[in-house]
mmCIF file of C-alpha atoms and ligand atoms in Angstrom:
data_model
loop_
_atom_site.group_PDB
_atom_site.id
_atom_site.type_symbol
_atom_site.label_atom_id
_atom_site.label_comp_id
_atom_site.label_asym_id
_atom_site.label_seq_id
_atom_site.Cartn_x
_atom_site.Cartn_y
_atom_site.Cartn_z
ATOM 1 C CA UNK R 1167 145.432 130.902 63.777
ATOM 2 C CA UNK R 1168 147.780 129.209 60.059
ATOM 3 C CA UNK R 1169 146.603 131.490 58.126
ATOM 4 C CA UNK R 1170 147.588 133.975 56.477
ATOM 5 C CA UNK R 1171 147.946 138.290 55.139
ATOM 6 C CA UNK R 1172 148.860 140.702 52.319
ATOM 7 C CA UNK R 1173 148.945 143.850 51.614
ATOM 8 C CA UNK R 1174 146.686 145.731 49.060
ATOM 9 C CA UNK R 1175 145.092 142.314 47.330
ATOM 10 C CA UNK R 1176 143.167 143.476 44.321
ATOM 11 C CA UNK R 1177 139.322 142.490 44.887
ATOM 12 C CA UNK R 1178 138.892 141.337 41.131
ATOM 13 C CA UNK R 1179 139.880 138.425 40.963
ATOM 14 C CA UNK R 1180 138.010 138.029 44.485
ATOM 15 C CA UNK R 1181 134.413 138.748 42.605
ATOM 16 C CA UNK R 1182 132.492 137.175 40.259
ATOM 17 C CA UNK R 1183 131.979 140.857 38.725
ATOM 18 C CA UNK R 1184 135.094 140.771 38.395
ATOM 19 C CA UNK R 1185 135.380 144.653 39.393
ATOM 20 C CA UNK R 1186 137.028 145.644 42.141
ATOM 21 C CA UNK R 1187 140.068 147.866 43.767
ATOM 22 C CA UNK R 1188 142.680 146.357 46.376
ATOM 23 C CA UNK R 1189 142.044 146.162 49.379
ATOM 24 C CA UNK R 1190 144.027 147.224 51.588
ATOM 25 C CA UNK R 1191 144.158 143.923 54.413
ATOM 26 C CA UNK R 1192 143.372 140.574 52.851
ATOM 27 C CA UNK R 1193 143.025 138.297 55.426
ATOM 28 C CA UNK R 1194 142.760 134.314 54.421
ATOM 29 C CA UNK R 1195 142.234 133.014 57.970
ATOM 30 C CA UNK R 1196 141.983 128.707 58.779
ATOM 31 C CA UNK R 1197 140.333 128.059 61.041
ATOM 32 C CA UNK R 1198 137.185 129.697 63.490
ATOM 33 C CA UNK R 1199 139.355 130.470 66.515
ATOM 34 C CA UNK R 1200 142.119 132.375 64.289
ATOM 35 C CA UNK R 1201 139.087 134.214 62.454
ATOM 36 C CA UNK R 1202 137.872 134.681 66.384
ATOM 37 C CA UNK R 1203 141.891 135.970 66.922
ATOM 38 C CA UNK R 1204 142.211 138.132 64.065
ATOM 39 C CA UNK R 1205 138.580 139.947 64.746
ATOM 40 C CA UNK R 1206 139.300 140.837 68.004
ATOM 41 C CA UNK R 1207 143.068 142.306 67.182
ATOM 42 C CA UNK R 1208 140.977 144.522 64.429
ATOM 43 C CA UNK R 1209 138.580 146.327 66.000
ATOM 44 C CA UNK R 1210 141.625 146.817 69.697
ATOM 45 C CA UNK R 1211 143.707 148.626 66.916
ATOM 46 C CA UNK R 1212 140.614 150.502 64.881
ATOM 47 C CA UNK R 1213 140.634 148.465 61.583
ATOM 48 C CA UNK R 1214 137.345 148.452 59.355
ATOM 49 C CA UNK R 1215 136.377 144.726 59.654
ATOM 50 C CA UNK R 1216 134.368 143.394 55.912
ATOM 51 C CA UNK R 1217 133.911 139.829 55.639
ATOM 52 C CA UNK R 1218 134.075 138.070 51.696
ATOM 53 C CA UNK R 1219 133.760 134.565 50.663
ATOM 54 C CA UNK R 1220 132.809 133.602 46.413
ATOM 55 C CA UNK R 1221 132.224 137.337 46.356
ATOM 56 C CA UNK R 1222 128.873 136.593 44.193
ATOM 57 C CA UNK R 1223 126.365 139.322 44.951
ATOM 58 C CA UNK R 1224 129.354 142.111 46.214
ATOM 59 C CA UNK R 1225 130.466 145.632 43.903
ATOM 60 C CA UNK R 1226 133.773 145.977 45.243
ATOM 61 C CA UNK R 1227 134.145 150.185 44.630
ATOM 62 C CA UNK R 1228 137.398 150.997 41.910
ATOM 63 C CA UNK R 1229 139.183 152.238 44.856
ATOM 64 C CA UNK R 1230 139.164 149.965 47.296
ATOM 65 C CA UNK R 1231 138.196 148.673 50.353
ATOM 66 C CA UNK R 1232 140.470 150.367 53.577
ATOM 67 C CA UNK R 1233 140.168 148.307 56.228
ATOM 68 C CA UNK R 1234 140.574 144.586 56.615
ATOM 69 C CA UNK R 1235 139.356 142.068 54.337
ATOM 70 C CA UNK R 1236 138.570 138.750 55.986
ATOM 71 C CA UNK R 1237 137.905 135.252 53.742
ATOM 72 C CA UNK R 1238 136.648 132.403 55.786
ATOM 73 C CA UNK R 1239 136.876 129.899 52.414
ATOM 74 C CA UNK R 1240 139.085 127.804 53.264
ATOM 75 C CA UNK R 1241 140.375 124.804 56.071
ATOM 76 C CA UNK R 1242 137.168 124.365 58.205
ATOM 77 C CA UNK R 1243 135.510 127.274 56.465
ATOM 78 C CA UNK R 1244 135.243 124.308 54.112
ATOM 79 C CA UNK R 1245 133.656 121.107 56.042
ATOM 80 C CA UNK R 1246 130.987 119.984 55.513
ATOM 81 C CA UNK R 1247 129.220 117.174 57.468
ATOM 82 C CA UNK R 1248 125.522 115.071 57.619
ATOM 83 C CA UNK R 1249 124.803 114.440 61.339
ATOM 84 C CA UNK R 1250 121.016 112.437 61.303
ATOM 85 C CA UNK R 1251 118.713 115.138 58.915
ATOM 86 C CA UNK R 1252 120.976 117.807 59.827
ATOM 87 C CA UNK R 1253 123.782 119.314 57.330
ATOM 88 C CA UNK R 1254 126.774 121.406 60.006
ATOM 89 C CA UNK R 1255 128.966 123.321 56.586
ATOM 90 C CA UNK R 1256 131.567 125.893 57.549
ATOM 91 C CA UNK R 1257 130.469 129.866 56.183
ATOM 92 C CA UNK R 1258 133.206 129.618 53.131
ATOM 93 C CA UNK R 1259 131.004 125.938 51.859
ATOM 94 C CA UNK R 1260 129.795 126.274 47.831
ATOM 95 C CA UNK R 1261 126.022 126.077 48.189
ATOM 96 C CA UNK R 1262 126.451 124.250 45.181
ATOM 97 C CA UNK R 1263 128.543 121.554 47.211
ATOM 98 C CA UNK R 1264 125.918 121.650 50.081
ATOM 99 C CA UNK R 1265 123.672 120.247 47.082
ATOM 100 C CA UNK R 1266 125.610 117.965 46.674
ATOM 101 C CA UNK R 1267 126.838 116.552 50.599
ATOM 102 C CA UNK R 1268 122.602 116.878 51.262
ATOM 103 C CA UNK R 1269 121.917 114.586 47.947
ATOM 104 C CA UNK R 1270 123.956 112.115 48.816
ATOM 105 C CA UNK R 1271 123.168 111.207 52.049
ATOM 106 C CA UNK R 1272 119.224 111.040 50.130
ATOM 107 C CA UNK R 1273 118.412 114.805 52.222
ATOM 108 C CA UNK R 1274 116.023 116.889 50.005
ATOM 109 C CA UNK R 1275 115.347 120.927 49.971
ATOM 110 C CA UNK R 1276 119.004 121.848 49.008
ATOM 111 C CA UNK R 1277 118.256 121.479 45.245
ATOM 112 C CA UNK R 1278 117.591 124.932 44.625
ATOM 113 C CA UNK R 1279 121.785 125.478 46.136
ATOM 114 C CA UNK R 1280 122.812 124.003 42.911
ATOM 115 C CA UNK R 1281 121.716 127.131 40.503
ATOM 116 C CA UNK R 1282 123.634 130.054 43.610
ATOM 117 C CA UNK R 1283 126.895 131.041 42.952
ATOM 118 C CA UNK R 1284 128.709 131.611 46.488
ATOM 119 C CA UNK R 1285 129.355 130.349 50.053
ATOM 120 C CA UNK R 1286 127.025 129.990 52.752
ATOM 121 C CA UNK R 1287 128.402 133.133 54.504
ATOM 122 C CA UNK R 1288 126.881 134.980 52.047
ATOM 123 C CA UNK R 1289 123.774 132.719 51.300
ATOM 124 C CA UNK R 1290 122.680 133.760 55.108
ATOM 125 C CA UNK R 1291 124.235 137.095 55.307
ATOM 126 C CA UNK R 1292 121.228 138.072 52.324
ATOM 127 C CA UNK R 1293 118.969 135.593 53.159
ATOM 128 C CA UNK R 1294 119.320 134.485 50.032
ATOM 129 C CA UNK R 1295 117.146 132.049 46.774
ATOM 130 C CA UNK R 1296 115.873 130.611 44.325
ATOM 131 C CA UNK R 1297 113.263 128.446 42.819
ATOM 132 C CA UNK R 1298 110.519 130.007 45.648
ATOM 133 C CA UNK R 1299 113.138 128.590 48.802
ATOM 134 C CA UNK R 1300 115.363 131.108 50.876
ATOM 135 C CA UNK R 1301 118.075 130.303 53.073
ATOM 136 C CA UNK R 1302 116.260 131.132 56.309
ATOM 137 C CA UNK R 1303 113.654 128.095 55.025
ATOM 138 C CA UNK R 1304 116.485 125.085 56.326
ATOM 139 C CA UNK R 1305 117.975 127.099 58.782
ATOM 140 C CA UNK R 1306 118.593 125.545 62.163
ATOM 141 C CA UNK R 1307 120.977 127.770 63.984
ATOM 142 C CA UNK R 1308 123.824 129.962 63.396
ATOM 143 C CA UNK R 1309 127.642 130.078 65.054
ATOM 144 C CA UNK R 1310 129.309 133.119 64.977
ATOM 145 C CA UNK R 1311 131.809 135.422 65.923
ATOM 146 C CA UNK R 1312 130.060 137.983 68.281
ATOM 147 C CA UNK R 1313 131.227 142.065 69.135
ATOM 148 C CA UNK R 1314 133.339 140.989 72.135
ATOM 149 C CA UNK R 1315 135.493 138.314 69.854
ATOM 150 C CA UNK R 1316 133.717 135.660 71.452
ATOM 151 C CA UNK R 1317 131.874 132.327 69.480
ATOM 152 C CA UNK R 1318 128.598 132.368 70.084
ATOM 153 C CA UNK R 1319 125.504 130.184 68.609
ATOM 154 C CA UNK R 1320 121.832 131.077 68.559
ATOM 155 C CA UNK R 1321 118.917 129.453 67.207
ATOM 156 C CA UNK R 1322 116.754 130.754 64.132
ATOM 157 C CA UNK R 1323 113.906 131.886 66.486
ATOM 158 C CA UNK R 1324 116.548 134.137 67.491
ATOM 159 C CA UNK R 1325 117.764 136.035 64.642
ATOM 160 C CA UNK R 1326 115.559 138.522 62.666
ATOM 161 C CA UNK R 1327 115.816 137.816 58.804
ATOM 162 C CA UNK R 1328 113.874 139.544 55.630
ATOM 163 C CA UNK R 1329 113.777 139.429 52.073
ATOM 164 C CA UNK R 1330 117.702 139.410 51.224
ATOM 165 C CA UNK R 1331 117.565 141.048 54.334
ATOM 166 C CA UNK R 1332 119.131 139.812 57.581
ATOM 167 C CA UNK R 1333 120.327 142.705 59.998
ATOM 168 C CA UNK R 1334 121.952 140.903 62.951
ATOM 169 C CA UNK R 1335 125.134 139.188 60.935
ATOM 170 C CA UNK R 1336 126.398 143.581 59.788
ATOM 171 C CA UNK R 1337 129.275 143.691 62.597
ATOM 172 C CA UNK R 1338 129.176 138.744 64.264
ATOM 173 C CA UNK R 1339 130.602 136.877 61.135
ATOM 174 C CA UNK R 1340 129.594 133.500 60.637
ATOM 175 C CA UNK R 1341 131.624 131.413 61.450
ATOM 176 C CA UNK R 1342 129.297 127.811 60.610
ATOM 177 C CA UNK R 1343 124.448 126.728 60.500
ATOM 178 C CA UNK R 1344 123.415 123.939 61.057
ATOM 179 C CA UNK R 1345 120.570 123.675 57.749
ATOM 180 C CA UNK R 1346 118.408 121.290 58.503
ATOM 181 C CA UNK R 1347 116.788 118.630 54.462
ATOM 182 C CA UNK R 1348 113.963 115.858 54.156
ATOM 183 C CA UNK R 1349 115.005 112.941 53.589
ATOM 184 C CA UNK R 1350 114.357 111.862 50.725
ATOM 185 C CA UNK R 1351 114.916 109.665 47.335
ATOM 186 C CA UNK R 1352 117.721 110.440 45.085
ATOM 187 C CA UNK R 1353 116.101 110.497 42.138
ATOM 188 C CA UNK R 1354 113.367 112.679 42.906
ATOM 189 C CA UNK R 1355 116.500 115.037 43.859
ATOM 190 C CA UNK R 1356 118.454 114.409 40.621
ATOM 191 C CA UNK R 1357 115.260 115.412 39.709
ATOM 192 C CA UNK R 1358 114.858 119.042 41.294
ATOM 193 C CA UNK R 1359 119.145 119.464 41.153
ATOM 194 C CA UNK R 1360 118.649 119.214 37.687
ATOM 195 C CA UNK R 1361 115.725 122.158 37.400
ATOM 196 C CA UNK R 1362 118.134 124.071 39.069
ATOM 197 C CA UNK R 1363 121.379 123.237 36.885
ATOM 198 C CA UNK R 1364 118.334 124.142 33.545
ATOM 199 C CA UNK R 1365 116.720 126.899 35.245
ATOM 200 C CA UNK R 1366 120.451 128.958 35.809
ATOM 201 C CA UNK R 1367 121.778 127.700 32.665
ATOM 202 C CA UNK R 1368 118.632 129.364 30.549
ATOM 203 C CA UNK R 1369 116.981 132.446 32.321
ATOM 204 C CA UNK R 1370 120.114 133.858 33.578
ATOM 205 C CA UNK R 1371 123.311 134.742 31.400
ATOM 206 C CA UNK R 1372 127.139 133.395 31.082
ATOM 207 C CA UNK R 1373 128.944 136.830 31.467
ATOM 208 C CA UNK R 1374 130.791 138.371 34.644
ATOM 209 C CA UNK R 1375 128.438 139.518 37.332
ATOM 210 C CA UNK R 1376 126.366 139.652 41.065
ATOM 211 C CA UNK R 1377 123.695 137.778 39.906
ATOM 212 C CA UNK R 1378 120.412 140.061 40.981
ATOM 213 C CA UNK R 1379 120.903 143.833 40.965
ATOM 214 C CA UNK R 1380 117.596 144.212 42.751
ATOM 215 C CA UNK R 1381 115.659 143.456 44.430
ATOM 216 C CA UNK R 1382 112.453 142.379 43.033
ATOM 217 C CA UNK R 1383 109.693 145.176 44.284
ATOM 218 C CA UNK R 1384 105.872 144.140 45.793
ATOM 219 C CA UNK R 1385 104.454 144.943 42.411
ATOM 220 C CA UNK R 1386 105.791 142.748 40.573
ATOM 221 C CA UNK R 1387 109.859 141.540 39.597
ATOM 222 C CA UNK R 1388 112.707 143.833 38.653
ATOM 223 C CA UNK R 1389 113.937 141.068 35.748
ATOM 224 C CA UNK R 1390 110.489 141.445 33.578
ATOM 225 C CA UNK R 1391 110.308 145.380 34.802
ATOM 226 C CA UNK R 1392 113.378 145.849 33.087
ATOM 227 C CA UNK R 1393 112.620 144.120 30.077
ATOM 228 C CA UNK R 1394 109.710 145.591 29.514
ATOM 229 C CA UNK R 1395 111.331 149.069 29.496
ATOM 230 C CA UNK R 1396 113.076 147.894 27.018
ATOM 231 C CA UNK R 1397 116.738 148.372 28.772
ATOM 232 C CA UNK R 1398 117.817 145.279 27.943
ATOM 233 C CA UNK R 1399 121.171 145.836 26.017
ATOM 234 C CA UNK R 1400 121.747 149.425 27.860
ATOM 235 C CA UNK R 1401 124.672 149.905 28.965
ATOM 236 C CA UNK R 1402 127.302 152.257 30.437
ATOM 237 C CA UNK R 1403 131.326 151.564 28.997
ATOM 238 C CA UNK R 1404 131.578 147.985 29.869
ATOM 239 C CA UNK R 1405 128.840 146.926 32.352
ATOM 240 C CA UNK R 1406 125.946 146.191 30.509
ATOM 241 C CA UNK R 1407 121.679 145.362 30.510
ATOM 242 C CA UNK R 1408 122.102 140.585 29.844
ATOM 243 C CA UNK R 1409 119.501 139.875 26.535
ATOM 244 C CA UNK R 1410 118.841 137.194 29.043
ATOM 245 C CA UNK R 1411 117.676 138.160 31.703
ATOM 246 C CA UNK R 1412 116.950 142.710 32.283
ATOM 247 C CA UNK R 1413 118.039 142.032 36.173
ATOM 248 C CA UNK R 1414 121.207 141.215 35.960
ATOM 249 C CA UNK R 1415 124.101 143.550 34.675
ATOM 250 C CA UNK R 1416 127.063 141.828 33.363
ATOM 251 C CA UNK R 1417 130.330 142.811 32.948
ATOM 252 C CA UNK R 1418 131.434 142.146 28.913
ATOM 253 C CA UNK R 1419 134.980 143.109 29.666
ATOM 254 C CA UNK R 1420 137.055 145.369 32.632
ATOM 255 C CA UNK R 1421 134.186 147.245 33.690
ATOM 256 C CA UNK R 1422 134.187 149.932 36.539
ATOM 257 C CA UNK R 1423 132.509 150.011 39.925
ATOM 258 C CA UNK R 1424 131.885 153.769 38.637
ATOM 259 C CA UNK R 1425 130.077 152.553 35.341
ATOM 260 C CA UNK R 1426 128.284 150.196 36.777
ATOM 261 C CA UNK R 1427 126.969 152.511 39.546
ATOM 262 C CA UNK R 1428 126.491 154.755 37.014
ATOM 263 C CA UNK R 1429 124.298 151.977 34.827
ATOM 264 C CA UNK R 1430 122.625 151.389 38.247
ATOM 265 C CA UNK R 1431 121.727 155.240 38.756
ATOM 266 C CA UNK R 1432 119.965 155.241 35.308
ATOM 267 C CA UNK R 1433 117.789 152.053 35.451
ATOM 268 C CA UNK R 1434 116.558 153.785 38.853
ATOM 269 C CA UNK R 1435 115.455 156.880 37.541
ATOM 270 C CA UNK R 1436 114.036 155.040 34.550
ATOM 271 C CA UNK R 1437 111.592 152.923 36.249
ATOM 272 C CA UNK R 1438 110.116 155.356 38.779
ATOM 273 C CA UNK R 1439 109.495 158.181 35.646
ATOM 274 C CA UNK R 1440 107.746 154.990 33.802
ATOM 275 C CA UNK R 1441 106.389 152.679 36.936
ATOM 276 C CA UNK R 1442 107.180 154.434 39.803
ATOM 277 C CA UNK R 1443 108.539 151.338 41.301
ATOM 278 C CA UNK R 1444 111.632 152.555 43.335
ATOM 279 C CA UNK R 1445 113.626 149.661 43.245
ATOM 280 C CA UNK R 1446 116.783 149.068 45.731
ATOM 281 C CA UNK R 1447 119.550 147.308 45.039
ATOM 282 C CA UNK R 1448 120.202 143.576 45.495
ATOM 283 C CA UNK R 1449 123.944 143.473 45.170
ATOM 284 C CA UNK R 1450 126.281 145.475 48.181
ATOM 285 C CA UNK R 1451 127.988 148.042 47.011
HETATM 286 N N1 LIG J 749 110.894 137.538 33.300
HETATM 287 C C1 LIG J 749 110.908 138.718 31.906
HETATM 288 N N2 LIG J 749 112.068 138.860 31.419
HETATM 289 C C2 LIG J 749 113.431 138.854 32.464
HETATM 290 C C3 LIG J 749 113.420 138.579 33.616
HETATM 291 C C4 LIG J 749 112.518 137.797 33.986
HETATM 292 O O1 LIG J 749 109.451 138.415 31.199
HETATM 293 O O2 LIG J 749 114.194 139.935 31.155
HETATM 294 C C5 LIG J 749 109.594 137.311 33.885
HETATM 295 C C6 LIG J 749 109.862 135.264 33.305
HETATM 296 O O3 LIG J 749 110.379 134.475 32.553
HETATM 297 C C7 LIG J 749 109.657 135.378 35.011
HETATM 298 C C8 LIG J 749 109.724 135.481 35.703
HETATM 299 O O4 LIG J 749 110.074 137.368 34.962
HETATM 300 O O5 LIG J 749 108.117 134.765 34.581
HETATM 301 C C9 LIG J 749 110.865 135.721 36.324
HETATM 302 O O6 LIG J 749 112.050 135.418 36.132
HETATM 303 P P1 LIG J 749 112.677 134.477 36.764
HETATM 304 O O7 LIG J 749 112.451 133.436 37.760
HETATM 305 O O8 LIG J 749 113.602 134.755 36.561
HETATM 306 O O9 LIG J 749 112.828 134.944 38.404
HETATM 307 P P2 LIG J 749 112.955 136.500 38.948
HETATM 308 O O10 LIG J 749 111.928 136.553 40.617
HETATM 309 O O11 LIG J 749 113.168 137.290 38.632
HETATM 310 C C10 LIG J 749 114.347 135.263 41.679
HETATM 311 C C11 LIG J 749 115.663 135.879 41.565
HETATM 312 C C12 LIG J 749 116.758 134.593 41.608
HETATM 313 C C13 LIG J 749 116.467 133.819 41.021
HETATM 314 C C14 LIG J 749 115.603 133.689 40.088
HETATM 315 C C15 LIG J 749 115.411 132.200 39.662
HETATM 316 C C16 LIG J 749 115.977 138.233 44.054
HETATM 317 C C17 LIG J 749 115.695 139.441 42.772
HETATM 318 N N3 LIG J 749 115.321 136.709 42.038
HETATM 319 O O12 LIG J 749 114.577 135.511 40.359
HETATM 320 O O13 LIG J 749 117.209 135.054 42.188
HETATM 321 O O14 LIG J 749 117.538 132.707 41.008
HETATM 322 O O15 LIG J 749 113.969 133.510 40.563
HETATM 323 O O16 LIG J 749 113.928 131.422 41.205
HETATM 324 O O17 LIG J 749 114.756 137.479 44.054
HETATM 325 C C18 LIG J 749 120.078 136.596 42.339
HETATM 326 O O18 LIG J 749 119.270 136.619 44.127
HETATM 327 O O19 LIG J 749 121.087 137.095 42.823
HETATM 328 C C19 LIG J 749 118.820 135.282 42.176
HETATM 329 C C20 LIG J 749 119.261 136.163 40.370
#
């Protein structure tokens, strides 16, 4: 389908953590049909499949990835189209671009996306959110490649989703979605966009990371908890707990996945021992 493929592609080039060994096969389809064709081919040869978009919530191990990594982030996957009060968005569109397209169309509700690094696919896959909104608040329907390699579509009501967890798309691959907005004056949208941008700039680190490392437990924010436990600045090798936000682990330059995972385990152990809180990773390994 007009795409490209490479062997042994280093994943540190494709993750915001700048960490990760090589993927055996790296495939960049350019069209939905090309994507489906690749899935059917790989399935028929029992090659394991992973899909990576912006790689912003991901820790790839140092040994890399066995099998194929599909990267649907170019060509028609980047499209954002306005249709009335909805946006029809390709899986590879950046959240930032969705926020600005909605703004230009006078549609509110997407402002939170301004402060989140990632593509639509990743946001749906994990029901990402910020500033009190999550992706599924705005989903109308999702198009995906089903386990048989055929393209299907489901409305919101038929898609199981939870806080930072969407089991539906583990073996089904999102290709696009319809998202709903609310008409709003552009200056009102601009104020919220600025707040979103400001929030990220002032309360989150700029260094290489995968966003929040842990899900917020029910009792309190993970960042606040890690901060209270005095763990900011704690490090294993080049992996360090951010001084700005306790729930961010930053790669201060050449950190390995092993170092990140060891730091994660230390934090989990201390939170369990000191507070009886079980911290669950939000970043996908
Ligand atoms: N806080 C501290 N110390 C810290 C971090 C936070 O005291 O080191 C306090 C803050 O001052 C604030 C409270 O904890 O009073 C909550 O912090 P924040 O507003 O940053 O929100 P959060 O619950 O820590 C969540 C999301 C973020 C998202 C922000 C902003 C999760 C796990 N995290 O963080 O999402 O950007 O809200 O809306 O749900 C991500 O998912 O990767 C992510 C970064």
